[in-house]
Short mmCIF file of C-alpha atoms and ligand atoms in Angstrom, two decimals:
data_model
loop_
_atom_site.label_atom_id
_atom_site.label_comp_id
_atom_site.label_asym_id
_atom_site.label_seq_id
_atom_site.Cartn_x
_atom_site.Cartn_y
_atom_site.Cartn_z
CA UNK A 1 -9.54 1.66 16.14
CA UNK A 2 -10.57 2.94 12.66
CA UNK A 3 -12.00 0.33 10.20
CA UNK A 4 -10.09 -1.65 7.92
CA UNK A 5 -13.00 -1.16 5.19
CA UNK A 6 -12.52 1.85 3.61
CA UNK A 7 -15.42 4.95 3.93
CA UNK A 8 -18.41 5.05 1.84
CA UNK A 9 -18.68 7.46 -1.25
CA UNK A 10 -18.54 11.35 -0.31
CA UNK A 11 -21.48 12.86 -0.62
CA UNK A 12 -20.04 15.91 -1.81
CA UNK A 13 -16.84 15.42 -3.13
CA UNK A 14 -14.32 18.85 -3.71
CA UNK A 15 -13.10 19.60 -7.70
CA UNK A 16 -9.75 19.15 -8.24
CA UNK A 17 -7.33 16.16 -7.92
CA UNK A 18 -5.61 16.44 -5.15
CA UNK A 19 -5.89 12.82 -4.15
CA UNK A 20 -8.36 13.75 -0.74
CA UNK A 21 -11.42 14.43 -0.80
CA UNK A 22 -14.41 15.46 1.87
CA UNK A 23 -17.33 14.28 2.86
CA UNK A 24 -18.78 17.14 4.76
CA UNK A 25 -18.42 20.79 4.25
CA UNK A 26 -18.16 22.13 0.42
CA UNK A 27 -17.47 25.26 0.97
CA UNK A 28 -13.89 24.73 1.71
CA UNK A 29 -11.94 25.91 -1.17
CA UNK A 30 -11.01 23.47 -4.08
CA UNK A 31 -7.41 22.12 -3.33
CA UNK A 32 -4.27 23.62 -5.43
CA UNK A 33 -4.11 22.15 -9.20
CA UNK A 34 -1.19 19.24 -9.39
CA UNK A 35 1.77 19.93 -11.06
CA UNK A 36 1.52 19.40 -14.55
CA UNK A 37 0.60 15.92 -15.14
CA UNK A 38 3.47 14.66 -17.38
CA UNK A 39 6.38 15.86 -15.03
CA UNK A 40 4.71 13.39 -12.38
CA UNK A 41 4.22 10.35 -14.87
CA UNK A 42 7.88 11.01 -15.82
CA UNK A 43 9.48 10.82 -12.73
CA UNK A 44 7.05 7.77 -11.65
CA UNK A 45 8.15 5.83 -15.44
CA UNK A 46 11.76 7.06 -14.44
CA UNK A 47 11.83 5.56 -11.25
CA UNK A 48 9.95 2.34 -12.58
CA UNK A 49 12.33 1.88 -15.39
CA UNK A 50 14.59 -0.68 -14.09
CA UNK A 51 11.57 -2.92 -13.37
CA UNK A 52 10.00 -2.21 -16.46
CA UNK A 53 13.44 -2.72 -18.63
CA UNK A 54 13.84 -6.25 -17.29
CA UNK A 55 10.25 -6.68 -17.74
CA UNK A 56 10.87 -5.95 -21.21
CA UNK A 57 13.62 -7.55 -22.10
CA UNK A 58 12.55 -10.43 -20.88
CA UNK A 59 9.55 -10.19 -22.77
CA UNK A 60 10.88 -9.64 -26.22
CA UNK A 61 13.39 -12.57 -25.22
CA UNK A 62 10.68 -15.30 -24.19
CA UNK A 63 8.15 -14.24 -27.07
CA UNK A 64 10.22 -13.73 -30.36
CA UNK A 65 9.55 -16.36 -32.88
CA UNK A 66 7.74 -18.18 -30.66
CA UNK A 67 4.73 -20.12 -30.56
CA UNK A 68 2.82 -19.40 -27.32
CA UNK A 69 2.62 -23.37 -25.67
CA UNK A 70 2.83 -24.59 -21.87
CA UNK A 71 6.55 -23.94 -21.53
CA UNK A 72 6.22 -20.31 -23.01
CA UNK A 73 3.20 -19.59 -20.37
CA UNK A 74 4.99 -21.54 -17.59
CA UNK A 75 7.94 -19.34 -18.05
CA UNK A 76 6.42 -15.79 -18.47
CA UNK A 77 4.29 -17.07 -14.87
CA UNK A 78 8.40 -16.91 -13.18
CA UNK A 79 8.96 -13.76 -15.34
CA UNK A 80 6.04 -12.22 -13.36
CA UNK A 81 6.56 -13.70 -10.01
CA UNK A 82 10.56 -12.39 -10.10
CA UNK A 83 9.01 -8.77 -10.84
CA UNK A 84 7.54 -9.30 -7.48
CA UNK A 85 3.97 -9.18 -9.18
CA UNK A 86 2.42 -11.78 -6.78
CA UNK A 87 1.12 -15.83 -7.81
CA UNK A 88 -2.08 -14.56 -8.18
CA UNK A 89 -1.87 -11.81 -10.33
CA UNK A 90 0.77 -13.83 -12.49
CA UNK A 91 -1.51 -16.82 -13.39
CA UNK A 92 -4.17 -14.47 -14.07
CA UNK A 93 -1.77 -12.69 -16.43
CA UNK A 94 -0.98 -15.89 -17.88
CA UNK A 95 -4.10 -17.18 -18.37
CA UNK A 96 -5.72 -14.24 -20.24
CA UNK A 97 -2.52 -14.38 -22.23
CA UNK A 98 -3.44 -17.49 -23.74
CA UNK A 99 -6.89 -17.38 -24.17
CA UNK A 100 -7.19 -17.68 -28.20
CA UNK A 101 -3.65 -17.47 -28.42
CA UNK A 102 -2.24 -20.82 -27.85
CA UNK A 103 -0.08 -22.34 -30.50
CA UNK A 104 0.02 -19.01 -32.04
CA UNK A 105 3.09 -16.22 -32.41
CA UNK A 106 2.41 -13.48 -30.49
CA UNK A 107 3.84 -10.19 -30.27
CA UNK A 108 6.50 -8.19 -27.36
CA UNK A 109 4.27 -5.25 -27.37
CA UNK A 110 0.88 -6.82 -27.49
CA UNK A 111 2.09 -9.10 -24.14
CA UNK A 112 2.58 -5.83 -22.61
CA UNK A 113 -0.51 -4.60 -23.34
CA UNK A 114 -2.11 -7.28 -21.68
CA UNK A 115 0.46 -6.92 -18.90
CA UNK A 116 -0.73 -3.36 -18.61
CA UNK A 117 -4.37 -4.20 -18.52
CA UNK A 118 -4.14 -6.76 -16.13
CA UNK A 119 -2.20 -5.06 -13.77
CA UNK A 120 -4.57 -2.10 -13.95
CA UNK A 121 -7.19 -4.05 -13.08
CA UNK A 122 -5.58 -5.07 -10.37
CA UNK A 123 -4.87 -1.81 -9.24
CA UNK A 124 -8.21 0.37 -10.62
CA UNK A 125 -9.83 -0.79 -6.96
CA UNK A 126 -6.97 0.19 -4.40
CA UNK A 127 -6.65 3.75 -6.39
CA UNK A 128 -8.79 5.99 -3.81
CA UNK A 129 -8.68 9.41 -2.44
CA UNK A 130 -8.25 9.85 0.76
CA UNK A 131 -11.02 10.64 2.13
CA UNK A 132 -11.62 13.08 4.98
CA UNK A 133 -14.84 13.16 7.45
CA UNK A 134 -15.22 16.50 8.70
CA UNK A 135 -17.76 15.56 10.90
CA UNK A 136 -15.08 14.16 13.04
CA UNK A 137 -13.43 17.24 13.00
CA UNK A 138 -10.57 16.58 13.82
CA UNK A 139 -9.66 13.72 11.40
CA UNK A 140 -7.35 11.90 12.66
CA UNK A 141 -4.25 10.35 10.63
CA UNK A 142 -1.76 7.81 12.36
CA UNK A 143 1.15 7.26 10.18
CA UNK A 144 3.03 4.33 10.96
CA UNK A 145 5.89 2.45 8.91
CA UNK A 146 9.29 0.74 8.86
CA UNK A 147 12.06 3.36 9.77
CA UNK A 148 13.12 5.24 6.73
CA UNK A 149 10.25 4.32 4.75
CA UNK A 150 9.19 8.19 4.46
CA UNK A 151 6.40 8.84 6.89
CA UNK A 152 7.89 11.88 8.42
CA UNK A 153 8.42 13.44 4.87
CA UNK A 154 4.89 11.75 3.64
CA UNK A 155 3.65 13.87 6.60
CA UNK A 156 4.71 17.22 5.47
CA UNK A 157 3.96 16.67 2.01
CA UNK A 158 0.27 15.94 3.16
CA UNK A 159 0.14 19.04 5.69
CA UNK A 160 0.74 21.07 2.49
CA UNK A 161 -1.99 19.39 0.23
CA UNK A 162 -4.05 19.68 2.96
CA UNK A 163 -3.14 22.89 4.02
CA UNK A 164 -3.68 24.22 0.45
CA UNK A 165 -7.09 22.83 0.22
CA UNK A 166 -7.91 25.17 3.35
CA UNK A 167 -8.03 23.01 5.99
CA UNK A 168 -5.90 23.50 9.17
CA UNK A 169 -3.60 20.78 10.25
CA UNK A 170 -1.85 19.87 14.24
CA UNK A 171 0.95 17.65 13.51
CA UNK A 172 2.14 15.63 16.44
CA UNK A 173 5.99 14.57 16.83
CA UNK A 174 5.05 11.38 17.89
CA UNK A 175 8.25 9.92 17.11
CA UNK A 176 9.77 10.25 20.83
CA UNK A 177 13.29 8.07 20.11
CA UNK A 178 14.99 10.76 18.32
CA UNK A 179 15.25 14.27 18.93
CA UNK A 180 16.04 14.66 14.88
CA UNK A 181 12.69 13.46 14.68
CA UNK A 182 11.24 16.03 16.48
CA UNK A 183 13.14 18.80 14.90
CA UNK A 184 12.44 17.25 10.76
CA UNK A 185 8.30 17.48 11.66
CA UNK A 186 9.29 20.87 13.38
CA UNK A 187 10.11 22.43 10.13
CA UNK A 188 7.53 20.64 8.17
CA UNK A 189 4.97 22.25 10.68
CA UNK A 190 7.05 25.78 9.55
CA UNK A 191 6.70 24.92 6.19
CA UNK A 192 3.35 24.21 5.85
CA UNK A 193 2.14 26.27 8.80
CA UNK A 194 1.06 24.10 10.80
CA UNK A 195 1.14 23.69 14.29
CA UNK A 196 3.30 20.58 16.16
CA UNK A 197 2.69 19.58 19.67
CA UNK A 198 5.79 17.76 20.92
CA UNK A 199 7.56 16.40 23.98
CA UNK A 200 10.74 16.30 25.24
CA UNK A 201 12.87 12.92 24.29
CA UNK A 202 11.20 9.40 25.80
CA UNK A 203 7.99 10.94 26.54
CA UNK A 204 4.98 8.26 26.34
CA UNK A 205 4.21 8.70 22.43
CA UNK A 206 0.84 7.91 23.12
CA UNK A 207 -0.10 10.03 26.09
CA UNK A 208 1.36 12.75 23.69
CA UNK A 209 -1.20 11.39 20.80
CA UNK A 210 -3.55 12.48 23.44
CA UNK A 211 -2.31 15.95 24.35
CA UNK A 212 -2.37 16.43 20.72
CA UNK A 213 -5.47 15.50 19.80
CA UNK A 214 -7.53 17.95 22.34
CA UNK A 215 -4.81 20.36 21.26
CA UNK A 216 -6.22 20.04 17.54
CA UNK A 217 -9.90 20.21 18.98
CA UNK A 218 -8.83 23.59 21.15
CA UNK A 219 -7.28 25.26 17.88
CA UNK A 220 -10.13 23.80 15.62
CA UNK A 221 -8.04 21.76 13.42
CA UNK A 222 -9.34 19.88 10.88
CA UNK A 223 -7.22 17.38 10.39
CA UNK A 224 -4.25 15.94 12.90
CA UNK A 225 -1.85 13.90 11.84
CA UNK A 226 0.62 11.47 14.15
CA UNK A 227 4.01 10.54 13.48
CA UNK A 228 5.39 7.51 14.65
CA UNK A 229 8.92 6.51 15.24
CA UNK A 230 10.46 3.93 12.61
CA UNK A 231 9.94 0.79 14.22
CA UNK A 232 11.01 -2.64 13.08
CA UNK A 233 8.22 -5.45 13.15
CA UNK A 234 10.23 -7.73 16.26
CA UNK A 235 10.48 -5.00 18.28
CA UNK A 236 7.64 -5.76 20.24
CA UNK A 237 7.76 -2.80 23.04
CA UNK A 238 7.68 -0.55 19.65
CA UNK A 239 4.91 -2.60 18.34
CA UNK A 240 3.03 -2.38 21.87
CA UNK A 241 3.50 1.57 21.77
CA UNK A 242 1.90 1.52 18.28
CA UNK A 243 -1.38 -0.29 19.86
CA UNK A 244 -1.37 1.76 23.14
CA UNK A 245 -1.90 5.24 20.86
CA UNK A 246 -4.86 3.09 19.43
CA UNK A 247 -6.33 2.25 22.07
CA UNK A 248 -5.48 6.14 24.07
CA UNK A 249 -7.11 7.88 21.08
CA UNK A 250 -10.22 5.83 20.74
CA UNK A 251 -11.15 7.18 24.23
CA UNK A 252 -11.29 10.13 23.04
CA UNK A 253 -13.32 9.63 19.88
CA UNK A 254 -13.93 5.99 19.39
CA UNK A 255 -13.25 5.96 15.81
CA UNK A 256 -9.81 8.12 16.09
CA UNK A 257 -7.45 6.86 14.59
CA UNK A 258 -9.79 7.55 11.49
CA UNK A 259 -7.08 6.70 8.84
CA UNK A 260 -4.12 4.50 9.83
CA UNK A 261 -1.68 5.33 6.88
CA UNK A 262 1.32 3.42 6.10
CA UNK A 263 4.47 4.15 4.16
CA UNK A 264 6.00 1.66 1.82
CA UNK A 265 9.56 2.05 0.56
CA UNK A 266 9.37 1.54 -3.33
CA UNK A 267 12.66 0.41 -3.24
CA UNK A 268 12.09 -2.84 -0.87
CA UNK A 269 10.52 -5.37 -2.74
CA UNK A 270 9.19 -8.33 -1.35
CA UNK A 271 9.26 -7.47 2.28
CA UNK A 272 6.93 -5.07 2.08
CA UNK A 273 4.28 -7.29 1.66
CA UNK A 274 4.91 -8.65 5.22
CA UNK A 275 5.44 -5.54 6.45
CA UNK A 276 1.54 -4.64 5.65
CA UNK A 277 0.46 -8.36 7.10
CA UNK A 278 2.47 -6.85 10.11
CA UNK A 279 0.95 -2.94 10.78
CA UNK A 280 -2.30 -3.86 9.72
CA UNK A 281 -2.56 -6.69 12.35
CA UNK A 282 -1.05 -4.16 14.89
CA UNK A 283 -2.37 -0.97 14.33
CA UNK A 284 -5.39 -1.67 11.66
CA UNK A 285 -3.70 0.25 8.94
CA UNK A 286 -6.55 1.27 6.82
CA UNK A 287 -4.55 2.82 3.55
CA UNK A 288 -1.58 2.95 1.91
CA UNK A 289 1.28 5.16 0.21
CA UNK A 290 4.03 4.20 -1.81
CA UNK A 291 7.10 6.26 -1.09
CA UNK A 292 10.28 6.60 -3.42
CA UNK A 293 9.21 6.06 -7.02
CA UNK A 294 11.04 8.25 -8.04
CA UNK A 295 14.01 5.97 -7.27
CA UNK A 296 15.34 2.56 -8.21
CA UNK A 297 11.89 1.60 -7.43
CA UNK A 298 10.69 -2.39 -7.61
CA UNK A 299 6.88 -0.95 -7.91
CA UNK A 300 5.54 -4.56 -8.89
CA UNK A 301 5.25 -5.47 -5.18
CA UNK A 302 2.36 -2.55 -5.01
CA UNK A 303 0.60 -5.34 -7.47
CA UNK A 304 0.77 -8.37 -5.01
CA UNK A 305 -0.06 -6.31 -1.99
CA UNK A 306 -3.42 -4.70 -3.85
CA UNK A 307 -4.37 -8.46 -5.01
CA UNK A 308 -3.80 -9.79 -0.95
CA UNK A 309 -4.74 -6.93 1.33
CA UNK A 310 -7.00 -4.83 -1.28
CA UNK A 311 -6.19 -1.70 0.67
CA UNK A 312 -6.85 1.69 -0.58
CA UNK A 313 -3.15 3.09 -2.12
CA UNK A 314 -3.98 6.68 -1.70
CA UNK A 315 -0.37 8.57 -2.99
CA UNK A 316 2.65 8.07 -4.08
CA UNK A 317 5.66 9.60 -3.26
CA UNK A 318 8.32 10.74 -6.21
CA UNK A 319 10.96 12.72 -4.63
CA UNK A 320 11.91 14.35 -1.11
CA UNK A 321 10.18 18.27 -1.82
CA UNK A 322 6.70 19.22 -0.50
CA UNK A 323 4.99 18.59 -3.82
CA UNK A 324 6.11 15.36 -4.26
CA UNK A 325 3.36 13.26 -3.33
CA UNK A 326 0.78 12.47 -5.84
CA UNK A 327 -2.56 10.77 -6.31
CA UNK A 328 -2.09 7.31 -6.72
CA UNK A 329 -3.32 6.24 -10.59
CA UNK A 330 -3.51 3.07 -11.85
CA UNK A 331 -3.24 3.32 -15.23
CA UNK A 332 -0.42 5.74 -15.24
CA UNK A 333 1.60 3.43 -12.39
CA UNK A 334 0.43 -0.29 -14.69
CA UNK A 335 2.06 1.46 -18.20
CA UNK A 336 5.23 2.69 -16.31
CA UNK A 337 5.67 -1.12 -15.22
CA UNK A 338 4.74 -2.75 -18.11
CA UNK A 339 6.41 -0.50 -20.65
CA UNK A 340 3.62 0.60 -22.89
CA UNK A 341 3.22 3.80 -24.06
CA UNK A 342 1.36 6.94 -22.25
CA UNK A 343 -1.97 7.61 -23.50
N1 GTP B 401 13.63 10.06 -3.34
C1 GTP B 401 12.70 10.05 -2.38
N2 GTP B 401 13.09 10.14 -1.10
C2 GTP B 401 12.15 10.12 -0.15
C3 GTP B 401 10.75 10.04 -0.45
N3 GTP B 401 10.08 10.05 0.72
C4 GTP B 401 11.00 10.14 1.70
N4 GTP B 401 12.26 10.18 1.20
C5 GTP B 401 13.55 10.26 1.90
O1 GTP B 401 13.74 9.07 2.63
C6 GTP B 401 14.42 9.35 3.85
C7 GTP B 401 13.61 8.82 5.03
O2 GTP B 401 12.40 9.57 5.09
P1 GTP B 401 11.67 9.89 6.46
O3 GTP B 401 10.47 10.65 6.12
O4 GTP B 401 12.61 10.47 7.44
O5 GTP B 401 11.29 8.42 6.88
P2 GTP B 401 10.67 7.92 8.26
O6 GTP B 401 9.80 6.76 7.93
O7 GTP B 401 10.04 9.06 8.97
O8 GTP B 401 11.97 7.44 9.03
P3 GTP B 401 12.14 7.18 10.59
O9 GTP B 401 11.64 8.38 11.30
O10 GTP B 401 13.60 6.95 10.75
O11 GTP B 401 11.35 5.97 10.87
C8 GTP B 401 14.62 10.85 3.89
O12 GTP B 401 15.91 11.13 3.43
C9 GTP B 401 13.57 11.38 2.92
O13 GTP B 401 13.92 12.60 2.35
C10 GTP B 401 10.38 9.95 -1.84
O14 GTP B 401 9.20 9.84 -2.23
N5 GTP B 401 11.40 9.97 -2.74
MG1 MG B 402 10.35 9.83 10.86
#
C-alpha cells in the first residue's frame, strides 16, 4: 500500500504549472500552459460565492458598530464552524482576531482579511503537485470515492494533463457494477488517447487492477490510473474490494498503489470529512481533489479536512470538460471563501 506521507521534493521538477510534477526523467516535455489564470479563479469565486456571501453578510452584520468583546468572538467562532471551517481552524481565527483588538471597533473587510490569511495558512501545506516517480514506471493511481463524487471524470481530465505533458497513460475500468461505467472511461481513453483495459460486467475489479497493470508495463506506460466503482462507506463487500486491489497490486510492485487519490464532492459539506476518515483507513488514500467548485460549492469543509488529515489537495475540479481540473492554490481558493479581493 502506498504511504500516507506524501513523497519527498523532486529532484528535478518540470516548468510549467500543471499541478504534477516528476521526479525522474527531464527530458519529457514541459506540460501544456493552463488556461488563462483568471477564467479558473472566476469559476472557482463563482462556485464559492454562496459560501462566501453568507460569510459576508454575516460578517458585516456581527462587526458593524461594534466593539470586538467575548460575545462578538464567541459568535464569529459559530459563524465559522456553520461555514463548515472546522473547531480548530475557527478558534484559531478567533484568536488572532483579537489579538490587539479587543474592546476596539473593527472593520467587515479587515475580518476578512484575517479570515483569508488564516485560512491560507491552513491550506499553503496541503497545496502540492502531484507528484509522479518515474522510476516506478508505471505510476500507479487508484482513484477511489463516494459514487458521483467525480472520479471517473477526474480521471479523464488527468489522462489529458498527463497525456499533454508526454507521458502515456493505461486507464483501467475498474468500476465492474455498471456497464455505463465502462463505456464513460471508454471515451475518456478516446479522448485523451489512452488505452483502457476492461472486463466484461462483475468481473473481480481487482484481478482486473492486475491485468492492467502488466498491461501498462507491456505498452510502457507511464502512468496507470484505476477507476473504482462509487461505493458507499457501509457497504462493506465494496469496501473489502477496495482493499483486495491493494493488497493484488502490491504483489506486483510493493509500493503500487503509488498515489491513492480521492474525489470530494464540493457540494457535500460536512460529510466529507468522514468520508476521508473512511477511504484513508481503507485504502490509505494518500491525496486529495476537490470536485465541483464550480457549483453551489460549500468549499469551507476543504479547511477542516486540511487542519485534521493534512493531506496533500492536489486539483480541483470546476466544471465537467477535459480542462477542467486545476492546480489546487491556496491563496486563490482562501480569497474566494473569504470574500477579499484578487491580488
Ligand atoms: N460541475 C461539475 N460537474 C462535475 C465535476 N466533476 C464531475 N462532475 C459531474 O458529476 C457527475 C458524476 O461524475 P463521475 O465522474 O461520473 O463520478 P463518479 O465518482 O465516477 O461516479 P460513480 O462512478 O457513480 O461512482 C457527472 O455528471 C460529471 O460530469 C466538476 O468538477 N464540476
Ligand atoms: Mg465512475
Amino acid at each position: 500500500m502506498a504511504p500516507v506521507v506524501p513523497a519527498a521534493p523532486p529532484r528535478a521538477p518540470l516548468p510549467g504549472d500543471a499541478g504534477f510534477r516528476l521526479r525522474e526523467k527531464p527530458a519529457i516535455p514541459a506540460p501544456d500552459a493552463p488556461l488563462p489564470r483568471v477564467s479558473f479563479v472566476e469559476r472557482l469565486r463563482q462556485g464559492l460565492s454562496r459560501s462566501s456571501n453568507q460569510l459576508s453578510g454575516s460578517i458585516t452584520a456581527l462587526f458593524t458598530k461594534r466593539k470586538l468583546d467575548e460575545d462578538t468572538l464567541q459568535d464569529f467562532e459559530d459563524i465559522l464552524i456553520q461555514a463548515d471551517l472546522g473547531v480548530e481552524t475557527a478558534m484559531r481565527i478567533t484568536d488572532r482576531l483579537s489579538e490587539g483588538r479587543f474592546g476596539k471597533e473593527i472593520a467587515g473587510a479587515e475580518v476578512r482579511r484575517i479570515l483569508a490569511e488564516e485560512i491560507e495558512k491552513t491550506l499553503d501545506p496541503v497545496a502540492q503537485p502531484l507528484e509522479l516517480d518515474l522510476e516506478k514506471k508505471p505510476h500507479v493511481i487508484l482513484v477511489v470515492g463516494v459514487n458521483g463524487t467525480g472520479k471517473t471524470t477526474t480521471i479523464g481530465k488527468l489522462a489529458a494533463k498527463l497525456t499533454r505533458g508526454g507521458l502515456k497513460v493505461t486507464l483501467c475500468a475498474g468500476d465492474t457494477f455498471r456497464a455505463a461505467a465502462v463505456e464513460q472511461l471508454k471515451i475518456w481513453g478516446e479522448r485523451t488517447g489512452s488505452e483502457v483495459v476492461a472486463k466484461q460486467i462483475g468481473a473481480d475489479a481487482a484481478g482486473l487492477a492486475f491485468e492492467a497493470y502488466d498491461r501498462a508495463v507491456e505498452n510502457d506506460s507511464d502512468v496507470l490510473i484505476i477507476d473504482t466503482a462509487g461505493r458507499l462507506q457501509n457497504k462493506a463487500e465494496l469496501m473489502a474490494e477496495l482493499e483486495k486491489i491493494n493488497r493484488v497490486l502490491s504483489k506486483r510492485e510493493p509500493d503500487a498503489p503509488h498515489t491513492v487519490l480521492q474525489t470530494l464532492d464540493a457540494t457535500t459539506g460536512q460529510n466529507a470529512l468522514n468520508q476521508v476518515e473512511i477511504f484513508r483507513n481503507v485504502s490509505g488514500v494518500n491525496g486529495l481533489v476537490m470536485t465541483k467548485l464550480d457549483g453551489t460549492a460549500r468549499g469551507g469543509i476543504l479547511v477542516a479536512i486540511a487542519a485534521k488529515h493534512r493531506l496533500p489537495v492536489y486539483f480541483v475540479g470546476v466544471g465537467e470538460g477535459i480542462d477542467d481540473l486545476e492546480p489546487f492554490k491556496a491563496k486563490d481558493f482562501a480569497s474566494a471563501i473569504a470574500g477579499t479581493p484578487l491580488n
